[in-house]
Amino acid sequence: LASTYLPAFRRSIVEGGAQGVMCSYNAINGVPSCANSLLLKDLLRDTWGFNGYVTSDSGAVTDISNNHHYTNDLTGAVGAALSNGCDVESAPWPPNHPWGTGSPYIKYTGDAIKEKLMTEDDLNLALYHALMIRFKLGLFDPVDDQPYWHVDPDVVRSKEHTDLAMDTTLQGFVLLKNGEAEPILPFDKSTSTAVIGPLAKATSDLLGNYLGQICPGTDSGDTSCVTSPYDAIKSLIGDSADVSYAAGLENIKSMDKSGFDDAVKVATNADQVVLILGLDSSIEREGQDRDDISLPGLQSDLAKLIISANPKTVVVLINGGMVAIDELKEEKNVAIIEAFYPGFYGGEALAQTMFGLSNRWGKLPATIYDKTYTTRYNMLDFGMAPHGDQPGRTYRYGGGTDGVLYPFGYGLSYTNFDLGF
C-alpha cells in the first residue's frame, strides 16, 4: 500500500494541490474505503494536509452495508461514511434512475444522528468541505466575476487542442511485432490495401466508454463524426491505390464463418492487409470483467486465415484490458499493433502511423500474458508479492517471465536503437 498505491495520491495532494478526492468501492484491510478514517482522516487530512472535499463513488456508500456488510443497514452506512470523512454522497438521482444510488445521505443522515452513529458536527464539517470548494470556484459570486462563465466557445475544438489530442493519440500505439525476416510496416500507400475485421469500420468502439458529447450539435450517443480505420485509410490513400473491405465476422463475438471466404478473397487480391480485431464494451466495462483473456469469437481463426492468405498483414488490436495473442506472436509474416481504445482521432492516427507518416510509438503500460494465465492462478488473490502458488502482481512483483508474452514497458519503433551505458 505504501510503496505502490499511495505515492501517486500523495503527489497529487501534496505537490499537485488537488481539491477533490473520491473514495472507491473496495475495502482496505477490511474497512470500506468510504468509511475508512485511516485513509480519509489520518492520512489524507492529518498527514498530507488535504483541505478539499471527499466524495463517494456512485453507490459506494450503499455498498458499505449492502455489499461489504460492514454495517447492518443504510443508516449505519451513512453514519460510518459521514463520521469517517466522506463529505458527499455521489449520484443523488431518483431511486429509479439508471445511475441512481437511492440517495442514502438524504434519506438516512437524520436517523444516523438520532442513533448516535454520527454527530451534527460530522454533518457540519462535511457541509463545510462540500461548500468551500464552491466558494473557492466563485460559484456564489456574481456571474460577471466568474472567469469560467466567460470562456470563449471557440476554445472548444481549437487547433491547439485538437493538435495535442492527435499527437497524444499517435504516441499511444505500441508496436509489438514487425515481421521477422523483414519489416512489414510501414505500408506503401501507392499499392492496394485490404482493410478487414469486425472492427475495421468501428467508430464508437474506438472510444471506450464513459463519454460525453462527441459530435457537435448532437446527443451524446452519436458518433457519426468519428472516422473509422477503414475510412481513415481510404482518405489517406486517396486515388493513388485501391482500398477494399471485408468484415470477416459480423462482430467480435461472432461464431459464424460465413464471411471468411470473402475476407480471404479480399486479402489475397490486395498487396497488403490491415486486420482489425479486439474487444468492445459488450464484454469489458465497469461491472463486467473477462475470465477468458483470448480474442473472443472466431477472431483468432480469422487472423490465421488472413495471415496465410497475405504475408504482408498488420493486425491491429482494439481493446482496454490486455488480450492474449499467443498464436499471433508466433506468426512470422505479421506486424502487430496494440492500439487500445485510441479515441476520437484513433482511425486517422492509426492510418498515419501504419503508412509511415508518424513514428511516435509508445510502450506497454501493462504486461500481456498468455491465454492460460488466468486459469493457472487465482485472479481474486490481490496479494502483490509472490506467496504460495501465486506469482505476485504488477511488473515489480510479477513472478519473472512466467506466462509473459510481452512485458511491461515493451515497444518497438520504425527506428533501430543501440543502448549503451
Tab-separated table of C-alpha atoms in Angstrom:
chain	number	residue	atom	x	y	z
A	1	LEU	CA	0.000	0.000	0.000
A	2	ALA	CA	2.722	2.464	0.998
A	3	SER	CA	5.142	1.725	-1.834
A	4	THR	CA	2.775	1.182	-4.754
A	5	TYR	CA	-0.675	2.753	-4.285
A	6	LEU	CA	-0.185	5.781	-2.049
A	7	PRO	CA	2.702	7.646	-3.754
A	8	ALA	CA	0.547	8.751	-6.692
A	9	PHE	CA	-2.178	10.020	-4.365
A	10	ARG	CA	0.329	11.782	-2.150
A	11	ARG	CA	1.915	13.523	-5.106
A	12	SER	CA	-1.488	14.652	-6.376
A	13	ILE	CA	-2.460	16.049	-2.979
A	14	VAL	CA	0.793	17.403	-1.543
A	15	GLU	CA	2.532	18.550	-4.725
A	16	GLY	CA	-0.414	18.953	-7.084
A	17	GLY	CA	-2.787	20.607	-4.645
A	18	ALA	CA	-5.807	18.502	-5.661
A	19	GLN	CA	-9.029	19.718	-4.031
A	20	GLY	CA	-11.258	16.712	-4.643
A	21	VAL	CA	-10.804	13.026	-3.802
A	22	MET	CA	-13.155	10.122	-4.486
A	23	CYS	CA	-13.315	7.117	-2.177
A	24	SER	CA	-13.814	3.885	-4.082
A	25	TYR	CA	-15.929	0.733	-3.879
A	26	ASN	CA	-13.304	-1.567	-2.427
A	27	ALA	CA	-12.263	-2.164	1.165
A	28	ILE	CA	-8.752	-1.665	2.538
A	29	ASN	CA	-7.787	-4.175	5.231
A	30	GLY	CA	-11.452	-4.991	5.769
A	31	VAL	CA	-12.721	-1.394	6.004
A	32	PRO	CA	-14.701	0.068	3.059
A	33	SER	CA	-12.835	3.000	1.519
A	34	CYS	CA	-15.689	5.456	2.131
A	35	ALA	CA	-15.813	4.589	5.826
A	36	ASN	CA	-12.063	4.391	6.307
A	37	SER	CA	-10.817	7.011	8.772
A	38	LEU	CA	-7.224	5.811	8.360
A	39	LEU	CA	-7.338	6.867	4.718
A	40	LEU	CA	-9.750	9.798	4.761
A	41	LYS	CA	-8.753	11.421	8.056
A	42	ASP	CA	-5.415	10.237	9.431
A	43	LEU	CA	-3.593	10.054	6.120
A	44	LEU	CA	-5.409	12.423	3.776
A	45	ARG	CA	-6.100	15.348	6.104
A	46	ASP	CA	-3.838	14.982	9.152
A	47	THR	CA	-0.689	13.732	7.384
A	48	TRP	CA	-0.953	15.212	3.896
A	49	GLY	CA	-2.763	18.420	4.841
A	50	PHE	CA	-5.648	17.964	2.419
A	51	ASN	CA	-8.260	20.736	2.745
A	52	GLY	CA	-10.675	19.857	-0.069
A	53	TYR	CA	-13.715	17.608	-0.201
A	54	VAL	CA	-14.171	13.837	-0.413
A	55	THR	CA	-16.960	12.329	-2.491
A	56	SER	CA	-18.016	8.719	-2.716
A	57	ASP	CA	-18.029	6.835	-5.963
A	58	SER	CA	-21.639	6.398	-7.087
A	59	GLY	CA	-23.149	3.712	-4.890
A	60	ALA	CA	-20.105	3.274	-2.656
A	61	VAL	CA	-21.974	4.406	0.468
A	62	THR	CA	-24.762	1.906	-0.203
A	63	ASP	CA	-22.055	-0.741	-0.705
A	64	ILE	CA	-20.870	-0.261	2.884
A	65	SER	CA	-23.911	-2.179	4.108
A	66	ASN	CA	-25.371	-3.926	1.062
A	67	ASN	CA	-22.190	-5.495	-0.329
A	68	HIS	CA	-19.439	-5.196	2.275
A	69	HIS	CA	-21.886	-5.902	5.144
A	70	TYR	CA	-19.706	-3.627	7.252
A	71	THR	CA	-22.844	-2.147	8.837
A	72	ASN	CA	-26.251	-3.675	9.415
A	73	ASP	CA	-28.234	-1.169	7.369
A	74	LEU	CA	-28.052	2.033	5.330
A	75	THR	CA	-28.412	4.209	8.416
A	76	GLY	CA	-25.250	2.622	9.723
A	77	ALA	CA	-23.561	3.036	6.339
A	78	VAL	CA	-24.346	6.764	6.268
A	79	GLY	CA	-23.131	7.191	9.834
A	80	ALA	CA	-19.902	5.328	9.085
A	81	ALA	CA	-19.240	7.326	5.922
A	82	LEU	CA	-20.004	10.819	7.254
A	83	SER	CA	-18.228	10.328	10.571
A	84	ASN	CA	-15.105	8.953	8.898
A	85	GLY	CA	-14.554	11.633	6.289
A	86	CYS	CA	-16.770	11.078	3.238
A	87	ASP	CA	-18.308	14.522	2.709
A	88	VAL	CA	-20.503	13.969	-0.354
A	89	GLU	CA	-22.593	11.014	-1.476
A	90	SER	CA	-22.343	10.826	-5.243
A	91	ALA	CA	-25.192	10.380	-7.710
A	92	PRO	CA	-28.284	11.754	-5.937
A	93	TRP	CA	-30.618	10.856	-8.794
A	94	PRO	CA	-34.082	9.462	-8.041
A	95	PRO	CA	-34.112	5.800	-6.934
A	96	ASN	CA	-35.481	4.593	-10.279
A	97	HIS	CA	-32.885	6.460	-12.344
A	98	PRO	CA	-30.372	4.219	-14.203
A	99	TRP	CA	-27.497	5.805	-12.296
A	100	GLY	CA	-29.382	6.402	-9.078
A	101	THR	CA	-27.987	5.212	-5.774
A	102	GLY	CA	-31.063	5.788	-3.640
A	103	SER	CA	-29.535	8.974	-2.140
A	104	PRO	CA	-28.788	7.463	1.303
A	105	TYR	CA	-27.318	10.724	2.693
A	106	ILE	CA	-30.628	12.499	2.054
A	107	LYS	CA	-32.705	9.665	3.487
A	108	TYR	CA	-30.722	8.432	6.479
A	109	THR	CA	-28.491	11.212	7.858
A	110	GLY	CA	-31.124	12.312	10.395
A	111	ASP	CA	-31.590	8.757	11.623
A	112	ALA	CA	-27.820	8.259	11.873
A	113	ILE	CA	-27.573	11.310	14.142
A	114	LYS	CA	-30.522	10.177	16.272
A	115	GLU	CA	-28.961	6.744	16.679
A	116	LYS	CA	-25.636	8.398	17.640
A	117	LEU	CA	-23.791	6.802	14.707
A	118	MET	CA	-22.523	10.278	13.864
A	119	THR	CA	-22.855	13.795	15.235
A	120	GLU	CA	-24.171	17.105	13.959
A	121	ASP	CA	-20.549	18.267	13.994
A	122	ASP	CA	-19.740	15.498	11.498
A	123	LEU	CA	-22.523	16.779	9.252
A	124	ASN	CA	-21.448	20.406	9.595
A	125	LEU	CA	-17.843	19.541	8.752
A	126	ALA	CA	-18.932	17.619	5.652
A	127	LEU	CA	-21.111	20.550	4.610
A	128	TYR	CA	-18.187	22.933	5.150
A	129	HIS	CA	-15.897	20.855	2.906
A	130	ALA	CA	-18.553	20.485	0.211
A	131	LEU	CA	-19.441	24.190	0.102
A	132	MET	CA	-15.875	25.505	0.464
A	133	ILE	CA	-14.874	24.220	-2.977
A	134	ARG	CA	-17.834	26.113	-4.441
A	135	PHE	CA	-16.754	29.286	-2.659
A	136	LYS	CA	-13.219	28.831	-3.979
A	137	LEU	CA	-14.594	28.462	-7.506
A	138	GLY	CA	-16.577	31.667	-7.110
A	139	LEU	CA	-19.895	29.961	-7.678
A	140	PHE	CA	-21.630	32.225	-5.161
A	141	ASP	CA	-20.207	35.407	-6.698
A	142	PRO	CA	-21.902	37.442	-9.431
A	143	VAL	CA	-21.615	35.814	-12.856
A	144	ASP	CA	-19.611	38.778	-14.130
A	145	ASP	CA	-16.860	37.920	-11.642
A	146	GLN	CA	-16.640	34.221	-12.568
A	147	PRO	CA	-13.981	33.525	-15.231
A	148	TYR	CA	-15.297	30.072	-16.111
A	149	TRP	CA	-18.564	31.609	-17.302
A	150	HIS	CA	-16.650	33.668	-19.866
A	151	VAL	CA	-14.583	31.105	-21.743
A	152	ASP	CA	-14.924	31.721	-25.479
A	153	PRO	CA	-16.765	28.798	-27.181
A	154	ASP	CA	-14.073	28.865	-29.864
A	155	VAL	CA	-11.723	27.299	-27.326
A	156	VAL	CA	-13.639	24.049	-27.810
A	157	ARG	CA	-12.006	22.104	-30.656
A	158	SER	CA	-9.452	24.853	-31.180
A	159	LYS	CA	-6.495	23.859	-33.359
A	160	GLU	CA	-4.147	23.911	-30.385
A	161	HIS	CA	-6.287	21.386	-28.551
A	162	THR	CA	-7.049	19.094	-31.481
A	163	ASP	CA	-3.357	19.026	-32.465
A	164	LEU	CA	-2.485	17.977	-28.929
A	165	ALA	CA	-5.185	15.291	-28.974
A	166	MET	CA	-3.865	13.912	-32.265
A	167	ASP	CA	-0.255	13.893	-31.074
A	168	THR	CA	-1.284	12.153	-27.868
A	169	THR	CA	-3.110	9.523	-29.886
A	170	LEU	CA	-0.089	8.947	-32.121
A	171	GLN	CA	2.033	8.300	-29.029
A	172	GLY	CA	-0.467	5.796	-27.628
A	173	PHE	CA	0.082	2.976	-30.132
A	174	VAL	CA	2.525	0.199	-29.241
A	175	LEU	CA	4.299	-1.755	-31.976
A	176	LEU	CA	4.582	-5.293	-30.613
A	177	LYS	CA	5.930	-7.011	-33.706
A	178	ASN	CA	7.033	-6.022	-37.204
A	179	GLY	CA	7.751	-9.226	-39.085
A	180	GLU	CA	10.823	-11.359	-38.599
A	181	ALA	CA	12.749	-11.763	-41.838
A	182	GLU	CA	11.957	-8.206	-42.919
A	183	PRO	CA	9.717	-5.384	-41.673
A	184	ILE	CA	6.031	-5.442	-42.600
A	185	LEU	CA	5.478	-1.782	-41.727
A	186	PRO	CA	5.379	0.977	-42.774
A	187	PHE	CA	2.981	0.263	-45.637
A	188	ASP	CA	3.195	1.811	-49.096
A	189	LYS	CA	0.156	3.939	-49.900
A	190	SER	CA	0.681	3.524	-53.636
A	191	THR	CA	-0.249	-0.181	-53.501
A	192	SER	CA	-3.613	-1.842	-52.888
A	193	THR	CA	-4.759	-2.283	-49.298
A	194	ALA	CA	-7.412	-4.535	-47.790
A	195	VAL	CA	-8.995	-3.467	-44.513
A	196	ILE	CA	-10.558	-6.478	-42.802
A	197	GLY	CA	-12.121	-7.373	-39.480
A	198	PRO	CA	-15.157	-6.843	-37.263
A	199	LEU	CA	-13.718	-3.516	-36.051
A	200	ALA	CA	-12.492	-2.235	-39.420
A	201	LYS	CA	-15.377	0.232	-39.647
A	202	ALA	CA	-15.607	0.896	-35.905
A	203	THR	CA	-16.421	4.386	-34.667
A	204	SER	CA	-17.925	4.222	-31.168
A	205	ASP	CA	-15.815	1.144	-30.377
A	206	LEU	CA	-12.672	3.266	-30.748
A	207	LEU	CA	-13.776	5.426	-27.849
A	208	GLY	CA	-14.187	3.003	-24.971
A	209	ASN	CA	-16.926	4.234	-22.630
A	210	TYR	CA	-17.749	6.975	-20.123
A	211	LEU	CA	-18.342	9.576	-22.798
A	212	GLY	CA	-19.870	12.993	-23.040
A	213	GLN	CA	-20.997	14.640	-26.236
A	214	ILE	CA	-18.765	13.501	-29.101
A	215	CYS	CA	-20.184	15.183	-32.202
A	216	PRO	CA	-21.065	18.910	-32.070
A	217	GLY	CA	-24.766	19.670	-32.112
A	218	THR	CA	-25.874	16.087	-31.456
A	219	ASP	CA	-26.754	13.969	-28.465
A	220	SER	CA	-24.132	12.059	-26.501
A	221	GLY	CA	-24.848	8.771	-28.248
A	222	ASP	CA	-23.961	9.990	-31.726
A	223	THR	CA	-20.502	9.034	-33.041
A	224	SER	CA	-21.076	9.766	-36.726
A	225	CYS	CA	-18.297	12.370	-36.731
A	226	VAL	CA	-15.692	9.762	-35.666
A	227	THR	CA	-13.591	8.444	-38.556
A	228	SER	CA	-13.298	4.659	-38.718
A	229	PRO	CA	-9.962	2.983	-39.532
A	230	TYR	CA	-11.282	1.961	-42.955
A	231	ASP	CA	-12.439	5.479	-43.820
A	232	ALA	CA	-9.206	6.999	-42.499
A	233	ILE	CA	-7.068	4.669	-44.630
A	234	LYS	CA	-9.233	5.308	-47.681
A	235	SER	CA	-8.936	9.064	-47.151
A	236	LEU	CA	-5.159	8.914	-46.656
A	237	ILE	CA	-4.553	6.824	-49.757
A	238	GLY	CA	-6.960	8.826	-51.893
A	239	ASP	CA	-6.921	7.883	-55.560
A	240	SER	CA	-3.381	6.519	-55.519
A	241	ALA	CA	-4.448	2.888	-54.918
A	242	ASP	CA	-7.432	0.633	-54.257
A	243	VAL	CA	-8.780	0.126	-50.746
A	244	SER	CA	-11.043	-2.900	-50.275
A	245	TYR	CA	-13.032	-4.093	-47.273
A	246	ALA	CA	-14.423	-7.257	-45.740
A	247	ALA	CA	-15.727	-7.752	-42.208
A	248	GLY	CA	-14.960	-11.472	-41.978
A	249	LEU	CA	-17.020	-11.572	-38.782
A	250	GLU	CA	-20.202	-9.662	-38.040
A	251	ASN	CA	-18.987	-8.688	-34.573
A	252	ILE	CA	-16.201	-9.515	-32.131
A	253	LYS	CA	-18.100	-12.411	-30.534
A	254	SER	CA	-19.377	-13.985	-33.754
A	255	MET	CA	-19.027	-17.730	-34.270
A	256	ASP	CA	-20.298	-17.522	-37.860
A	257	LYS	CA	-17.680	-18.388	-40.509
A	258	SER	CA	-19.829	-17.383	-43.477
A	259	GLY	CA	-17.778	-14.220	-44.039
A	260	PHE	CA	-14.406	-15.970	-44.035
A	261	ASP	CA	-14.282	-16.805	-47.760
A	262	ASP	CA	-14.961	-13.218	-48.792
A	263	ALA	CA	-12.354	-11.919	-46.329
A	264	VAL	CA	-9.718	-14.340	-47.638
A	265	LYS	CA	-10.523	-13.361	-51.224
A	266	VAL	CA	-10.165	-9.654	-50.413
A	267	ALA	CA	-6.880	-10.315	-48.594
A	268	THR	CA	-5.482	-12.414	-51.436
A	269	ASN	CA	-6.232	-9.743	-54.041
A	270	ALA	CA	-4.531	-6.941	-52.094
A	271	ASP	CA	-0.843	-6.100	-51.784
A	272	GLN	CA	-1.139	-5.511	-48.036
A	273	VAL	CA	-3.725	-6.130	-45.315
A	274	VAL	CA	-4.863	-4.265	-42.215
A	275	LEU	CA	-6.722	-6.714	-39.961
A	276	ILE	CA	-8.534	-5.010	-37.077
A	277	LEU	CA	-9.572	-7.220	-34.181
A	278	GLY	CA	-10.188	-6.873	-30.472
A	279	LEU	CA	-12.788	-6.187	-27.807
A	280	ASP	CA	-15.662	-3.827	-27.120
A	281	SER	CA	-17.928	-2.802	-24.257
A	282	SER	CA	-20.172	-5.823	-24.781
A	283	ILE	CA	-17.608	-7.932	-22.919
A	284	GLU	CA	-15.495	-5.463	-20.914
A	285	ARG	CA	-16.600	-2.433	-18.965
A	286	GLU	CA	-17.156	-1.403	-15.372
A	287	GLY	CA	-19.071	-4.195	-13.700
A	288	GLN	CA	-18.213	-6.741	-16.379
A	289	ASP	CA	-14.839	-8.466	-16.250
A	290	ARG	CA	-13.499	-11.180	-18.528
A	291	ASP	CA	-12.452	-14.601	-17.284
A	292	ASP	CA	-11.096	-15.501	-20.741
A	293	ILE	CA	-8.373	-13.168	-21.989
A	294	SER	CA	-8.161	-14.602	-25.513
A	295	LEU	CA	-9.671	-12.884	-28.532
A	296	PRO	CA	-13.416	-13.644	-28.348
A	297	GLY	CA	-15.423	-15.464	-31.002
A	298	LEU	CA	-13.606	-16.722	-34.076
A	299	GLN	CA	-11.228	-13.784	-34.383
A	300	SER	CA	-8.115	-15.930	-33.936
A	301	ASP	CA	-9.327	-18.285	-36.683
A	302	LEU	CA	-9.936	-15.339	-38.987
A	303	ALA	CA	-6.462	-13.979	-38.246
A	304	LYS	CA	-4.797	-17.282	-39.112
A	305	LEU	CA	-6.577	-17.444	-42.470
A	306	ILE	CA	-5.839	-13.839	-43.421
A	307	ILE	CA	-2.153	-14.061	-42.495
A	308	SER	CA	-1.857	-17.255	-44.555
A	309	ALA	CA	-3.576	-15.565	-47.496
A	310	ASN	CA	-1.352	-12.475	-47.449
A	311	PRO	CA	2.172	-12.468	-45.960
A	312	LYS	CA	2.079	-8.686	-45.583
A	313	THR	CA	-0.502	-8.257	-42.833
A	314	VAL	CA	-0.670	-5.969	-39.826
A	315	VAL	CA	-3.013	-6.957	-37.003
A	316	VAL	CA	-4.385	-4.007	-35.048
A	317	LEU	CA	-5.818	-4.744	-31.589
A	318	ILE	CA	-8.602	-2.516	-30.237
A	319	ASN	CA	-9.113	-3.192	-26.530
A	320	GLY	CA	-8.963	-1.884	-22.991
A	321	GLY	CA	-7.870	-4.867	-20.931
A	322	MET	CA	-4.989	-6.801	-22.432
A	323	VAL	CA	-5.575	-9.595	-24.936
A	324	ALA	CA	-3.608	-12.859	-25.000
A	325	ILE	CA	-2.252	-13.321	-28.534
A	326	ASP	CA	-0.192	-16.498	-28.227
A	327	GLU	CA	-0.727	-17.685	-31.814
A	328	LEU	CA	-0.297	-14.247	-33.364
A	329	LYS	CA	3.064	-13.773	-31.680
A	330	GLU	CA	4.333	-16.993	-33.298
A	331	GLU	CA	3.395	-15.881	-36.824
A	332	LYS	CA	6.491	-14.859	-38.787
A	333	ASN	CA	4.935	-12.694	-41.501
A	334	VAL	CA	2.876	-10.320	-39.413
A	335	ALA	CA	3.077	-6.968	-37.691
A	336	ILE	CA	1.075	-6.376	-34.508
A	337	ILE	CA	-0.096	-3.006	-33.200
A	338	GLU	CA	-1.648	-2.630	-29.764
A	339	ALA	CA	-3.952	0.376	-30.230
A	340	PHE	CA	-6.034	0.054	-27.040
A	341	TYR	CA	-9.163	2.258	-27.331
A	342	PRO	CA	-7.445	5.043	-29.270
A	343	GLY	CA	-10.184	7.661	-29.014
A	344	PHE	CA	-11.708	10.238	-31.330
A	345	TYR	CA	-8.653	10.523	-33.594
A	346	GLY	CA	-7.832	6.825	-33.425
A	347	GLY	CA	-8.687	5.978	-37.035
A	348	GLU	CA	-6.750	8.885	-38.525
A	349	ALA	CA	-3.753	8.449	-36.214
A	350	LEU	CA	-3.647	4.736	-36.971
A	351	ALA	CA	-3.619	5.371	-40.716
A	352	GLN	CA	-0.803	7.908	-40.407
A	353	THR	CA	1.233	5.529	-38.267
A	354	MET	CA	0.811	2.445	-40.454
A	355	PHE	CA	1.752	4.346	-43.613
A	356	GLY	CA	4.888	5.865	-42.142
A	357	LEU	CA	3.717	9.442	-41.610
A	358	SER	CA	4.322	9.111	-37.887
A	359	ASN	CA	6.895	7.277	-35.782
A	360	ARG	CA	5.646	8.241	-32.320
A	361	TRP	CA	5.260	4.752	-30.823
A	362	GLY	CA	4.674	4.254	-27.117
A	363	LYS	CA	5.489	1.474	-24.662
A	364	LEU	CA	3.237	-1.069	-22.959
A	365	PRO	CA	1.697	0.218	-19.693
A	366	ALA	CA	0.893	-3.359	-18.652
A	367	THR	CA	2.181	-6.888	-19.215
A	368	ILE	CA	0.499	-9.093	-21.822
A	369	TYR	CA	0.163	-12.687	-20.597
A	370	ASP	CA	-0.604	-15.936	-22.374
A	371	LYS	CA	-4.150	-17.239	-22.645
A	372	THR	CA	-3.808	-19.835	-19.863
A	373	TYR	CA	-2.515	-17.368	-17.270
A	374	THR	CA	-5.905	-16.623	-15.708
A	375	THR	CA	-6.667	-20.325	-15.334
A	376	ARG	CA	-3.357	-21.141	-13.650
A	377	TYR	CA	-3.581	-18.535	-10.893
A	378	ASN	CA	-6.264	-17.115	-8.629
A	379	MET	CA	-7.213	-13.783	-10.156
A	380	LEU	CA	-9.120	-12.824	-6.995
A	381	ASP	CA	-5.993	-13.042	-4.847
A	382	PHE	CA	-4.677	-9.472	-4.862
A	383	GLY	CA	-1.573	-10.037	-2.771
A	384	MET	CA	1.164	-8.219	-4.697
A	385	ALA	CA	4.241	-10.125	-3.530
A	386	PRO	CA	4.687	-13.798	-4.544
A	387	HIS	CA	3.146	-16.127	-1.971
A	388	GLY	CA	2.199	-19.788	-2.004
A	389	ASP	CA	1.452	-20.766	-5.581
A	390	GLN	CA	0.687	-17.155	-6.560
A	391	PRO	CA	3.304	-15.395	-8.713
A	392	GLY	CA	2.686	-11.876	-7.442
A	393	ARG	CA	1.235	-8.873	-9.259
A	394	THR	CA	2.435	-5.886	-11.330
A	395	TYR	CA	5.742	-5.500	-13.116
A	396	ARG	CA	7.521	-5.131	-9.758
A	397	TYR	CA	6.442	-8.444	-8.255
A	398	GLY	CA	5.073	-10.357	-11.202
A	399	GLY	CA	6.952	-13.599	-10.889
A	400	GLY	CA	9.566	-13.191	-13.614
A	401	THR	CA	8.724	-14.318	-17.152
A	402	ASP	CA	6.116	-16.963	-16.373
A	403	GLY	CA	3.380	-16.661	-18.995
A	404	VAL	CA	4.627	-13.306	-20.276
A	405	LEU	CA	4.119	-12.671	-23.988
A	406	TYR	CA	5.166	-9.017	-23.910
A	407	PRO	CA	6.467	-7.383	-20.701
A	408	PHE	CA	5.580	-4.046	-19.154
A	409	GLY	CA	7.455	-1.263	-20.970
A	410	TYR	CA	7.897	-3.204	-24.224
A	411	GLY	CA	7.514	-1.486	-27.583
A	412	LEU	CA	9.269	-1.305	-30.947
A	413	SER	CA	9.744	1.524	-33.433
A	414	TYR	CA	10.484	2.051	-37.123
A	415	THR	CA	13.872	3.217	-35.833
A	416	ASN	CA	16.597	0.849	-34.621
A	417	PHE	CA	18.220	1.870	-31.359
A	418	ASP	CA	21.504	0.882	-29.719
A	419	LEU	CA	21.504	1.305	-25.950
A	420	GLY	CA	24.759	1.853	-24.124
A	421	PHE	CA	25.877	2.704	-20.618
